[in-house]
């Protein structure tokens, strides 16, 4: 018997998924939490949050993510970045997962991705963990209750953390697997409890689908000026660079914290919720996000807390540095209801430079923006991928290589055209280290980053004097109100400026070595701004 609300013609049985225990469809938050408590999946926290631990898997598993080599994807996938899985292996995996599901209870949410109805897709999430179902209900967008009665999915995600894959049988790498089949329109996830896989899988699907419709999918957060959705800004960045933190700006309206599309009509959020890191979360620096950690239903992942008072310890990273909270967008008081914005006036590329070399902000020409978009330089921060314990410099193209099924130039070309057509101003912002590399220097103060962004977005930054950076060729402001001048000159923040020069030269060489792979694909003007 179906418990909850579902299209009567479209139950799991109708999809050929049979023999399960109880199946709960589209439960609302209180009912899901009741089920999660009954199953001992976690406990209630302050204000009615839901506290969970995810065991061994506290970050994504990018090396265990596969794209199935089906006829429909031929010539479209960037295989060097997306390990292939054969159709036969996938079919075995699918059958084995369905066998594993027999007799167990499952939780279904029918949700959508894409705030622009013209480009939205319907997704059915089938979760073994009840709290994953709560998480994804927060993170995606919700059809009306009536629409559930006729809901049909464009894509299905089956997520079974208790299922163990077999590399021999399934053609995967370990007993953890994330398998994307674009032709069968299924994502299978096995043997990881990290909730983020649920949402980042769908992001990968949209990154595959949307370019064919001329829409640029972006790993970015976004906001717009109060009362003026046309004055929008996007913030590209790999995990840990500050997308979530910096887009929740009390002076602007939040569009979304992680994934957006850019169509001929403007930008739109793919999601309906946020997934914020809570390590060192400071009520003064980030009041909006902090407040969500005491709201009903917020999922709090891998945080240490006082057993008696349920007080969260924002400093304790003993479970992981990637501790998180997930909540619906409307828990942020200045969030946009429509999640739609105009063509971005400003495009910010966030980088967390662990070398302490890059300036806190630089203005980029369109060609330089393309260069930095394809380069995607940053540091991976501790915890967001399994096994990372130190900030590790990396070039993650499009500021999100783990989620890009297609070749980087394809995204690059789309972005280029849109920047040119709409005349966006582009910036590179270093939210990483200053005063020395990681280990010597300190993380860029959030206050300084915010002040610089405010000036960039309100236009006042364009009025100040700029210098040309001798290593990177971009323009750096000399003095900005509200920011220590010294911060604007990274060389001057190092106790030994010659050590800075040496580190800067090394970084320039790293950029040059990394960029060689894109030379055959890019325009002359981008070649002309390549550094090193
Ligand atoms: N100058 C800064 N700008 C942005 N974030 C900063 C800065 N300094 C420290 N941080 C911290 O870095 C982390 C950025 O993470 P987050 O905003 O979740 O990134 P993303 O959403 O891109 O993964 C947060 O924990 C934030 O408190
Ligand atoms: C959910 C994630 O996104 P981000 O860290 O960019 O917020 C992730 O990388 O696992
Ligand atoms: Mn984020």
Coordinates of C-alpha atoms and ligand atoms in Angstrom, one line a residue:
X1 CA 0.0 0.0 0.0
X2 CA 1.3 3.5 -0.9
X3 CA 1.6 5.7 2.2
X4 CA 1.5 9.4 1.4
X5 CA 0.5 11.2 -1.8
X6 CA 1.6 9.9 -5.2
X7 CA 0.4 9.7 -8.8
X8 CA -1.7 6.5 -8.6
X9 CA -0.4 5.6 -12.1
X10 CA 3.2 6.1 -11.2
X11 CA 4.1 4.2 -8.0
X12 CA 7.4 2.3 -7.7
X13 CA 5.6 -0.8 -8.8
X14 CA 4.6 1.0 -12.0
X15 CA 8.3 1.7 -12.5
X16 CA 9.1 -2.0 -12.1
X17 CA 10.5 -1.6 -8.6
X18 CA 8.7 -4.3 -6.6
X19 CA 8.7 -6.4 -3.5
X20 CA 9.8 -3.5 -1.2
X21 CA 8.6 -3.1 2.4
X22 CA 6.7 0.0 3.2
X23 CA 7.0 2.9 0.7
X24 CA 6.4 6.4 1.9
X25 CA 5.6 9.0 -0.8
X26 CA 6.1 12.7 -0.5
X27 CA 5.9 12.9 3.2
X28 CA 6.0 16.4 4.7
X29 CA 8.8 17.4 7.1
X30 CA 7.2 16.4 10.4
X31 CA 6.2 13.0 9.1
X32 CA 9.7 12.3 7.6
X33 CA 11.3 13.3 10.9
X34 CA 8.9 10.9 12.8
X35 CA 10.1 8.1 10.6
X36 CA 13.7 9.1 10.9
X37 CA 13.4 9.1 14.7
X38 CA 11.6 5.7 14.6
X39 CA 14.5 4.3 12.6
X40 CA 17.1 5.8 15.0
X41 CA 18.7 7.7 12.1
X42 CA 19.5 10.7 14.2
X43 CA 17.9 12.9 16.9
X44 CA 16.1 16.2 17.3
X45 CA 18.3 19.2 18.0
X46 CA 17.7 22.7 19.3
X47 CA 14.6 24.3 17.7
X48 CA 13.6 21.0 16.0
X49 CA 16.6 20.5 13.8
X50 CA 17.6 17.0 12.8
X51 CA 21.1 15.9 13.8
X52 CA 22.8 13.1 11.9
X53 CA 26.1 11.5 11.4
X54 CA 27.2 9.9 8.1
X55 CA 29.9 7.5 9.3
X56 CA 32.9 7.0 7.1
X57 CA 31.6 9.1 4.2
X58 CA 31.5 12.7 5.1
X59 CA 32.3 14.2 1.7
X60 CA 31.7 13.4 -2.0
X61 CA 33.4 10.4 -3.6
X62 CA 34.4 11.9 -7.1
X63 CA 36.6 8.9 -8.0
X64 CA 33.6 6.5 -7.6
X65 CA 31.4 8.5 -10.0
X66 CA 30.8 6.9 -13.4
X67 CA 28.9 7.8 -16.6
X68 CA 27.4 4.9 -18.5
X69 CA 28.6 4.5 -22.1
X70 CA 25.2 4.4 -23.8
X71 CA 24.6 5.1 -27.5
X72 CA 22.9 8.5 -26.8
X73 CA 26.0 10.1 -25.1
X74 CA 28.4 9.2 -27.9
X75 CA 30.7 12.1 -28.8
X76 CA 29.3 14.2 -26.0
X77 CA 31.1 13.1 -22.8
X78 CA 34.5 14.3 -21.6
X79 CA 35.7 10.8 -20.7
X80 CA 39.0 11.8 -19.3
X81 CA 37.1 13.5 -16.5
X82 CA 34.2 11.0 -16.2
X83 CA 35.2 7.4 -15.9
X84 CA 33.0 5.2 -18.1
X85 CA 30.8 2.3 -17.0
X86 CA 29.6 -0.2 -19.6
X87 CA 25.9 -0.7 -20.1
X88 CA 26.1 -4.3 -19.1
X89 CA 27.7 -3.4 -15.8
X90 CA 25.1 -0.7 -15.2
X91 CA 22.3 -3.2 -15.9
X92 CA 23.8 -5.7 -13.4
X93 CA 24.2 -2.9 -10.9
X94 CA 20.6 -1.8 -11.4
X95 CA 19.3 -5.4 -11.0
X96 CA 21.4 -6.0 -7.9
X97 CA 20.3 -2.8 -6.3
X98 CA 16.7 -3.7 -6.9
X99 CA 17.3 -7.1 -5.4
X100 CA 18.9 -5.4 -2.4
X101 CA 15.8 -3.2 -2.0
X102 CA 13.4 -6.0 -1.6
X103 CA 11.7 -6.2 1.8
X104 CA 13.2 -2.8 2.9
X105 CA 11.4 0.4 3.4
X106 CA 11.9 3.4 1.0
X107 CA 11.1 7.1 1.0
X108 CA 10.1 8.8 -2.2
X109 CA 10.1 12.5 -3.0
X110 CA 8.9 13.8 -6.3
X111 CA 10.6 17.2 -6.8
X112 CA 11.8 19.5 -9.5
X113 CA 15.1 21.2 -10.4
X114 CA 15.1 24.6 -12.2
X115 CA 13.2 27.7 -11.1
X116 CA 12.4 28.6 -14.7
X117 CA 9.5 26.3 -15.5
X118 CA 10.5 26.2 -19.2
X119 CA 13.7 24.5 -18.3
X120 CA 12.7 22.6 -15.1
X121 CA 13.1 18.8 -14.9
X122 CA 11.1 16.5 -12.7
X123 CA 13.1 14.1 -10.5
X124 CA 12.0 11.2 -8.4
X125 CA 14.3 10.5 -5.4
X126 CA 14.0 7.1 -3.9
X127 CA 15.9 7.0 -0.6
X128 CA 16.8 4.2 1.8
X129 CA 17.5 6.7 4.5
X130 CA 14.5 8.7 5.6
X131 CA 16.7 11.7 6.5
X132 CA 18.1 11.8 3.0
X133 CA 14.5 12.2 1.9
X134 CA 14.2 15.2 4.2
X135 CA 17.5 16.6 3.0
X136 CA 16.5 16.4 -0.7
X137 CA 13.1 17.9 0.0
X138 CA 14.9 20.9 1.5
X139 CA 17.4 21.1 -1.4
X140 CA 15.2 20.7 -4.5
X141 CA 12.1 22.6 -5.6
X142 CA 8.6 21.3 -4.7
X143 CA 5.7 20.8 -7.0
X144 CA 2.3 21.7 -5.5
X145 CA 0.6 18.9 -3.7
X146 CA -2.0 18.7 -6.5
X147 CA 0.7 18.4 -9.1
X148 CA 2.0 15.3 -7.3
X149 CA -1.2 13.5 -8.5
X150 CA 0.0 13.6 -12.1
X151 CA 3.8 13.8 -11.5
X152 CA 6.0 11.9 -13.9
X153 CA 9.8 11.9 -13.5
X154 CA 12.3 12.9 -16.2
X155 CA 15.0 11.4 -14.0
X156 CA 15.2 9.0 -11.1
X157 CA 17.7 8.8 -8.3
X158 CA 18.0 5.6 -6.3
X159 CA 20.2 6.1 -3.2
X160 CA 21.0 3.0 -1.1
X161 CA 23.7 3.7 1.4
X162 CA 23.5 0.1 2.7
X163 CA 24.1 -1.3 -0.8
X164 CA 27.7 -2.4 -1.5
X165 CA 28.9 -2.4 -5.1
X166 CA 31.2 -5.1 -6.4
X167 CA 34.0 -3.8 -8.7
X168 CA 34.1 -7.2 -10.5
X169 CA 30.4 -7.4 -11.2
X170 CA 29.7 -3.7 -11.7
X171 CA 32.8 -2.3 -13.3
X172 CA 33.3 0.3 -10.5
X173 CA 36.4 1.0 -8.4
X174 CA 35.3 0.3 -4.8
X175 CA 32.1 -0.8 -3.0
X176 CA 31.0 2.8 -3.3
X177 CA 29.3 3.8 -6.6
X178 CA 27.6 6.8 -8.2
X179 CA 26.5 5.7 -11.7
X180 CA 24.8 8.2 -14.1
X181 CA 22.9 6.7 -17.0
X182 CA 21.8 9.6 -19.2
X183 CA 19.9 7.4 -21.6
X184 CA 17.9 5.4 -19.0
X185 CA 17.7 8.6 -17.0
X186 CA 18.7 7.0 -13.8
X187 CA 21.3 7.8 -11.1
X188 CA 22.3 4.9 -8.8
X189 CA 24.1 5.7 -5.5
X190 CA 25.5 3.0 -3.3
X191 CA 27.5 2.8 -0.1
X192 CA 27.8 6.4 1.0
X193 CA 25.7 8.3 3.5
X194 CA 27.0 11.8 2.5
X195 CA 23.8 13.6 1.6
X196 CA 25.5 15.9 -1.0
X197 CA 25.7 13.1 -3.6
X198 CA 21.9 13.3 -3.9
X199 CA 22.0 16.9 -5.2
X200 CA 25.4 17.0 -7.0
X201 CA 24.2 14.0 -9.1
X202 CA 21.3 16.1 -10.4
X203 CA 23.6 19.0 -11.0
X204 CA 25.7 16.8 -13.3
X205 CA 22.6 15.8 -15.2
X206 CA 21.7 19.4 -15.8
X207 CA 25.2 20.1 -16.8
X208 CA 24.8 17.4 -19.4
X209 CA 21.3 18.4 -20.7
X210 CA 21.2 22.2 -20.7
X211 CA 24.0 23.2 -23.0
X212 CA 22.1 21.6 -25.9
X213 CA 19.3 24.1 -25.2
X214 CA 21.8 27.1 -25.2
X215 CA 21.6 27.4 -21.4
X216 CA 24.8 27.8 -19.5
X217 CA 24.8 25.7 -16.3
X218 CA 27.0 27.2 -13.6
X219 CA 28.5 26.0 -10.4
X220 CA 27.8 29.3 -8.7
X221 CA 25.8 31.1 -6.1
X222 CA 23.7 34.1 -7.1
X223 CA 22.0 37.2 -5.6
X224 CA 20.6 40.5 -6.8
X225 CA 20.2 44.0 -5.6
X226 CA 17.2 44.7 -3.3
X227 CA 14.2 45.6 -5.4
X228 CA 16.1 45.1 -8.6
X229 CA 16.3 41.5 -9.9
X230 CA 18.0 42.8 -13.1
X231 CA 21.1 43.8 -11.1
X232 CA 22.2 40.2 -10.5
X233 CA 25.6 38.7 -9.7
X234 CA 26.9 35.2 -9.9
X235 CA 29.7 33.8 -7.8
X236 CA 31.5 30.8 -9.4
X237 CA 33.6 28.7 -7.1
X238 CA 34.7 25.1 -6.3
X239 CA 33.6 23.8 -2.9
X240 CA 34.9 25.8 0.0
X241 CA 35.6 29.0 -1.9
X242 CA 32.7 30.9 -0.4
X243 CA 29.7 30.6 -2.7
X244 CA 27.2 29.9 0.1
X245 CA 28.8 32.3 2.6
X246 CA 29.1 35.3 0.2
X247 CA 25.8 35.0 -1.5
X248 CA 23.9 35.2 1.8
X249 CA 24.5 38.9 1.9
X250 CA 22.1 40.8 4.2
X251 CA 22.2 43.7 1.8
X252 CA 21.1 41.7 -1.3
X253 CA 18.4 39.2 -2.2
X254 CA 19.6 35.5 -2.3
X255 CA 18.8 33.6 -5.5
X256 CA 20.7 30.4 -4.6
X257 CA 23.9 29.1 -3.1
X258 CA 25.3 26.5 -5.5
X259 CA 23.8 25.8 -9.0
X260 CA 22.2 28.2 -11.6
X261 CA 21.4 28.3 -15.2
X262 CA 21.8 31.3 -17.6
X263 CA 19.2 31.3 -20.4
X264 CA 18.1 34.0 -22.8
X265 CA 15.8 35.3 -20.1
X266 CA 18.4 35.6 -17.3
X267 CA 19.6 33.4 -14.5
X268 CA 17.6 30.9 -12.5
X269 CA 18.4 28.7 -9.5
X270 CA 18.3 24.9 -10.1
X271 CA 17.6 24.3 -6.4
X272 CA 15.2 25.3 -3.7
X273 CA 17.5 25.0 -0.6
X274 CA 21.0 25.6 0.7
X275 CA 23.7 23.3 2.0
X276 CA 26.1 25.4 4.1
X277 CA 29.3 24.5 5.9
X278 CA 29.1 25.0 9.6
X279 CA 32.7 24.8 10.6
X280 CA 33.6 28.0 12.6
X281 CA 30.2 29.5 11.6
X282 CA 30.1 32.8 13.3
X283 CA 26.8 34.5 14.3
X284 CA 28.2 37.9 13.5
X285 CA 29.9 37.2 10.2
X286 CA 27.1 35.0 9.0
X287 CA 24.0 35.7 11.0
X288 CA 21.5 34.4 8.3
X289 CA 23.1 31.0 8.0
X290 CA 23.7 30.8 11.8
X291 CA 20.0 31.3 12.4
X292 CA 19.1 28.3 10.3
X293 CA 20.9 26.0 12.7
X294 CA 18.0 26.3 15.2
X295 CA 15.1 26.1 12.8
X296 CA 12.6 23.2 12.5
X297 CA 13.8 20.5 10.2
X298 CA 17.2 21.9 9.3
X299 CA 19.4 18.8 8.7
X300 CA 22.6 19.1 10.6
X301 CA 25.2 16.7 9.4
X302 CA 28.3 15.6 11.3
X303 CA 28.4 18.2 14.0
X304 CA 29.5 17.5 17.5
X305 CA 27.0 18.8 20.2
X306 CA 26.5 18.7 23.9
X307 CA 24.4 15.6 24.8
X308 CA 22.4 17.5 27.4
X309 CA 21.9 21.0 26.1
X310 CA 22.1 20.1 22.4
X311 CA 24.4 23.1 21.9
X312 CA 26.3 22.7 18.7
X313 CA 30.1 23.0 18.8
X314 CA 31.1 24.9 15.7
X315 CA 34.8 24.5 16.4
X316 CA 34.8 20.7 16.8
X317 CA 35.8 19.2 13.4
X318 CA 36.5 15.8 14.9
X319 CA 33.8 14.1 12.7
X320 CA 34.9 16.1 9.6
X321 CA 35.8 19.6 8.6
X322 CA 32.9 19.3 6.1
X323 CA 30.1 19.5 8.6
X324 CA 27.0 21.0 7.1
X325 CA 23.5 22.2 7.5
X326 CA 20.7 21.9 4.9
X327 CA 17.6 24.1 4.9
X328 CA 15.0 25.4 2.5
X329 CA 15.8 28.8 0.9
X330 CA 13.0 30.6 2.7
X331 CA 14.9 30.0 6.0
X332 CA 17.1 32.9 4.8
X333 CA 15.0 36.0 5.4
X334 CA 16.2 37.9 2.3
X335 CA 15.8 35.0 -0.2
X336 CA 14.1 35.5 -3.5
X337 CA 10.7 33.9 -3.9
X338 CA 10.9 33.3 -7.6
X339 CA 14.6 32.4 -7.6
X340 CA 14.9 34.2 -11.0
X341 CA 17.2 37.1 -11.8
X342 CA 18.2 39.1 -14.8
X343 CA 21.4 38.7 -16.9
X344 CA 24.2 39.0 -14.4
X345 CA 25.8 42.5 -14.4
X346 CA 28.8 41.1 -12.4
X347 CA 30.5 37.7 -12.6
X348 CA 32.7 36.8 -9.7
X349 CA 35.1 33.9 -9.8
X350 CA 36.0 32.8 -6.3
X351 CA 39.3 31.2 -5.7
X352 CA 40.7 30.0 -2.4
X353 CA 44.4 30.5 -3.0
X354 CA 46.3 28.5 -0.4
X355 CA 49.6 30.0 -1.7
X356 CA 48.6 33.5 -0.5
X357 CA 49.6 34.9 -3.9
X358 CA 46.5 36.2 -5.6
X359 CA 45.1 39.6 -4.6
X360 CA 41.7 39.7 -2.8
X361 CA 40.1 41.1 -5.9
X362 CA 41.1 41.7 -9.5
X363 CA 39.1 42.9 -12.5
X364 CA 39.2 40.7 -15.6
X365 CA 38.8 41.4 -19.3
X366 CA 36.4 39.0 -21.0
X367 CA 39.4 37.1 -22.4
X368 CA 41.0 36.9 -19.0
X369 CA 37.6 35.7 -17.5
X370 CA 37.6 32.9 -20.0
X371 CA 41.2 32.0 -19.1
X372 CA 40.4 31.8 -15.4
X373 CA 37.1 30.0 -16.0
X374 CA 38.9 27.3 -18.0
X375 CA 41.8 27.2 -15.5
X376 CA 39.6 27.0 -12.4
X377 CA 42.4 27.5 -10.0
X378 CA 41.7 27.1 -6.3
X379 CA 42.5 24.9 -3.3
X380 CA 40.4 22.0 -2.4
X381 CA 39.6 22.5 1.3
X382 CA 39.6 19.8 3.9
X383 CA 36.8 17.4 4.0
X384 CA 34.6 18.1 0.9
X385 CA 36.1 15.2 -0.9
X386 CA 37.0 12.0 0.9
X387 CA 40.6 11.8 2.2
X388 CA 41.4 15.6 2.0
X389 CA 42.9 16.9 5.2
X390 CA 44.9 20.0 4.0
X391 CA 44.0 22.7 1.5
X392 CA 45.4 21.3 -1.8
X393 CA 46.0 23.5 -4.8
X394 CA 44.1 22.3 -7.8
X395 CA 42.9 23.4 -11.2
X396 CA 39.2 22.5 -11.4
X397 CA 37.9 23.7 -14.8
X398 CA 34.7 25.6 -14.9
X399 CA 35.2 25.8 -11.1
X400 CA 33.5 22.5 -10.8
X401 CA 35.2 19.7 -12.8
X402 CA 33.7 16.9 -10.8
X403 CA 30.3 17.9 -12.1
X404 CA 31.1 18.5 -15.7
X405 CA 30.2 15.7 -18.1
X406 CA 31.1 17.7 -21.2
X407 CA 34.3 19.2 -22.5
X408 CA 35.2 22.4 -20.7
X409 CA 35.3 24.5 -23.9
X410 CA 31.7 23.8 -24.5
X411 CA 30.8 25.5 -21.2
X412 CA 33.5 28.1 -21.9
X413 CA 32.0 29.1 -25.3
X414 CA 28.5 29.4 -23.9
X415 CA 29.7 31.6 -21.1
X416 CA 31.8 33.8 -23.4
X417 CA 28.9 34.4 -25.7
X418 CA 26.6 35.4 -22.9
X419 CA 29.2 37.7 -21.2
X420 CA 29.8 39.4 -24.6
X421 CA 26.0 39.7 -25.4
X422 CA 25.1 41.1 -22.0
X423 CA 28.3 43.0 -21.1
X424 CA 28.9 41.6 -17.7
X425 CA 31.9 42.8 -15.7
X426 CA 34.1 39.9 -14.4
X427 CA 36.2 39.7 -11.2
X428 CA 38.5 37.2 -9.6
X429 CA 38.3 37.1 -5.8
X430 CA 40.7 35.3 -3.6
X431 CA 39.0 34.1 -0.4
X432 CA 42.0 32.0 0.5
X433 CA 45.2 33.1 2.2
X434 CA 46.9 36.4 2.8
X435 CA 50.1 37.3 4.6
X436 CA 51.8 34.1 3.5
X437 CA 50.8 30.7 2.3
X438 CA 48.6 28.3 4.2
X439 CA 50.5 27.5 7.3
X440 CA 52.2 30.9 7.6
X441 CA 49.5 33.4 6.6
X442 CA 45.8 33.7 7.6
X443 CA 42.5 33.2 5.8
X444 CA 41.3 36.4 4.1
X445 CA 38.9 38.2 6.5
X446 CA 35.3 37.7 5.4
X447 CA 34.7 41.3 6.2
X448 CA 37.3 42.4 3.7
X449 CA 36.0 40.1 1.0
X450 CA 32.4 41.4 1.6
X451 CA 33.5 45.0 1.5
X452 CA 35.3 44.5 -1.8
X453 CA 32.3 42.6 -3.3
X454 CA 29.9 45.3 -2.1
X455 CA 32.1 47.9 -3.9
X456 CA 32.3 45.7 -7.0
X457 CA 28.6 45.1 -7.2
X458 CA 27.4 48.6 -6.4
X459 CA 29.7 50.0 -9.1
X460 CA 31.9 52.1 -6.8
X461 CA 34.9 49.9 -7.3
X462 CA 35.0 50.8 -11.0
X463 CA 35.7 54.4 -9.9
X464 CA 39.0 53.7 -8.0
X465 CA 42.5 53.6 -9.3
X466 CA 43.8 50.2 -10.5
X467 CA 47.3 48.8 -11.1
X468 CA 48.2 46.0 -13.5
X469 CA 49.5 42.9 -11.7
X470 CA 53.0 42.1 -13.1
X471 CA 52.5 38.3 -12.7
X472 CA 49.0 37.8 -13.8
X473 CA 48.2 40.8 -16.1
X474 CA 44.8 41.6 -14.5
X475 CA 43.9 44.9 -12.8
X476 CA 44.0 45.2 -9.0
X477 CA 42.5 48.2 -7.1
X478 CA 45.0 50.2 -5.2
X479 CA 42.7 51.5 -2.4
X480 CA 39.1 50.7 -1.4
X481 CA 37.2 52.3 1.4
X482 CA 36.7 49.9 4.3
X483 CA 39.6 47.7 3.4
X484 CA 43.2 47.9 4.6
X485 CA 45.3 49.1 1.7
X486 CA 47.9 46.5 2.6
X487 CA 45.6 43.6 1.9
X488 CA 45.2 44.8 -1.7
X489 CA 48.9 44.2 -2.3
X490 CA 49.6 40.6 -1.4
X491 CA 53.3 40.9 -1.9
X492 CA 53.3 43.6 0.9
X493 CA 51.5 41.3 3.3
X494 CA 54.3 38.7 3.2
X495 CA 57.1 39.2 5.8
X496 CA 59.6 38.3 3.1
X497 CA 58.5 39.8 -0.3
X498 CA 61.2 37.9 -2.2
X499 CA 59.6 34.7 -0.9
X500 CA 56.3 36.0 -2.3
X501 CA 58.0 36.5 -5.7
X502 CA 59.3 33.0 -5.7
X503 CA 55.9 31.6 -4.8
X504 CA 54.1 33.8 -7.4
X505 CA 56.5 32.6 -10.1
X506 CA 55.8 29.0 -9.2
X507 CA 52.1 29.6 -9.4
X508 CA 52.4 31.3 -12.8
X509 CA 54.2 28.2 -14.0
X510 CA 51.5 26.0 -12.6
X511 CA 48.9 28.0 -14.5
X512 CA 50.9 27.8 -17.7
X513 CA 51.4 24.0 -17.4
X514 CA 47.8 23.4 -16.7
X515 CA 46.5 25.7 -19.5
X516 CA 48.4 23.8 -22.2
X517 CA 45.6 21.3 -22.6
X518 CA 43.2 24.1 -23.6
X519 CA 45.4 25.8 -26.2
X520 CA 44.1 23.8 -29.2
X521 CA 40.5 24.8 -28.4
X522 CA 40.6 28.5 -27.6
X523 CA 40.4 31.8 -29.4
X524 CA 43.4 34.0 -30.1
X525 CA 42.4 36.7 -27.6
X526 CA 42.4 34.1 -24.8
X527 CA 45.8 32.8 -25.9
X528 CA 47.0 36.3 -25.8
X529 CA 46.2 36.7 -22.1
X530 CA 47.5 33.2 -21.1
X531 CA 50.2 33.8 -18.4
X532 CA 53.7 32.3 -18.0
Ligands
LIG1 N1 37.1 35.6 3.0 C1 36.3 34.6 3.0 N2 35.3 34.5 2.1 C2 34.4 33.4 2.1 N3 34.5 32.4 3.0 C3 35.4 32.4 3.9 C4 36.3 33.5 4.0 N4 37.1 33.3 5.0 C5 36.8 32.1 5.6 N5 35.7 31.6 5.0 C6 35.0 30.3 5.3 O1 35.2 29.5 4.2 C7 34.1 28.6 4.0 C8 33.5 28.9 2.6 O2 32.6 27.8 2.4 P1 31.2 27.9 1.6 O3 30.7 29.3 1.6 O4 30.4 26.8 2.1 O5 31.8 27.6 0.2 P2 31.1 26.9 -1.1 O6 29.6 27.2 -0.9 O7 31.7 27.6 -2.3 O8 31.4 25.5 -1.0 C9 33.1 29.0 5.1 O9 33.3 28.0 6.1 C10 33.5 30.4 5.5 O10 33.2 30.7 6.8
LIG2 C1 27.6 20.0 -1.8 C2 28.8 20.4 -2.2 O1 28.9 21.7 -2.6 P1 29.7 23.0 -2.0 O2 30.8 22.5 -1.2 O3 30.2 23.7 -3.3 O4 28.7 23.8 -1.3 C3 29.9 19.5 -2.3 O5 30.9 19.9 -2.9 O6 29.8 18.4 -1.8
LIG3 MN1 28.1 25.8 -0.9

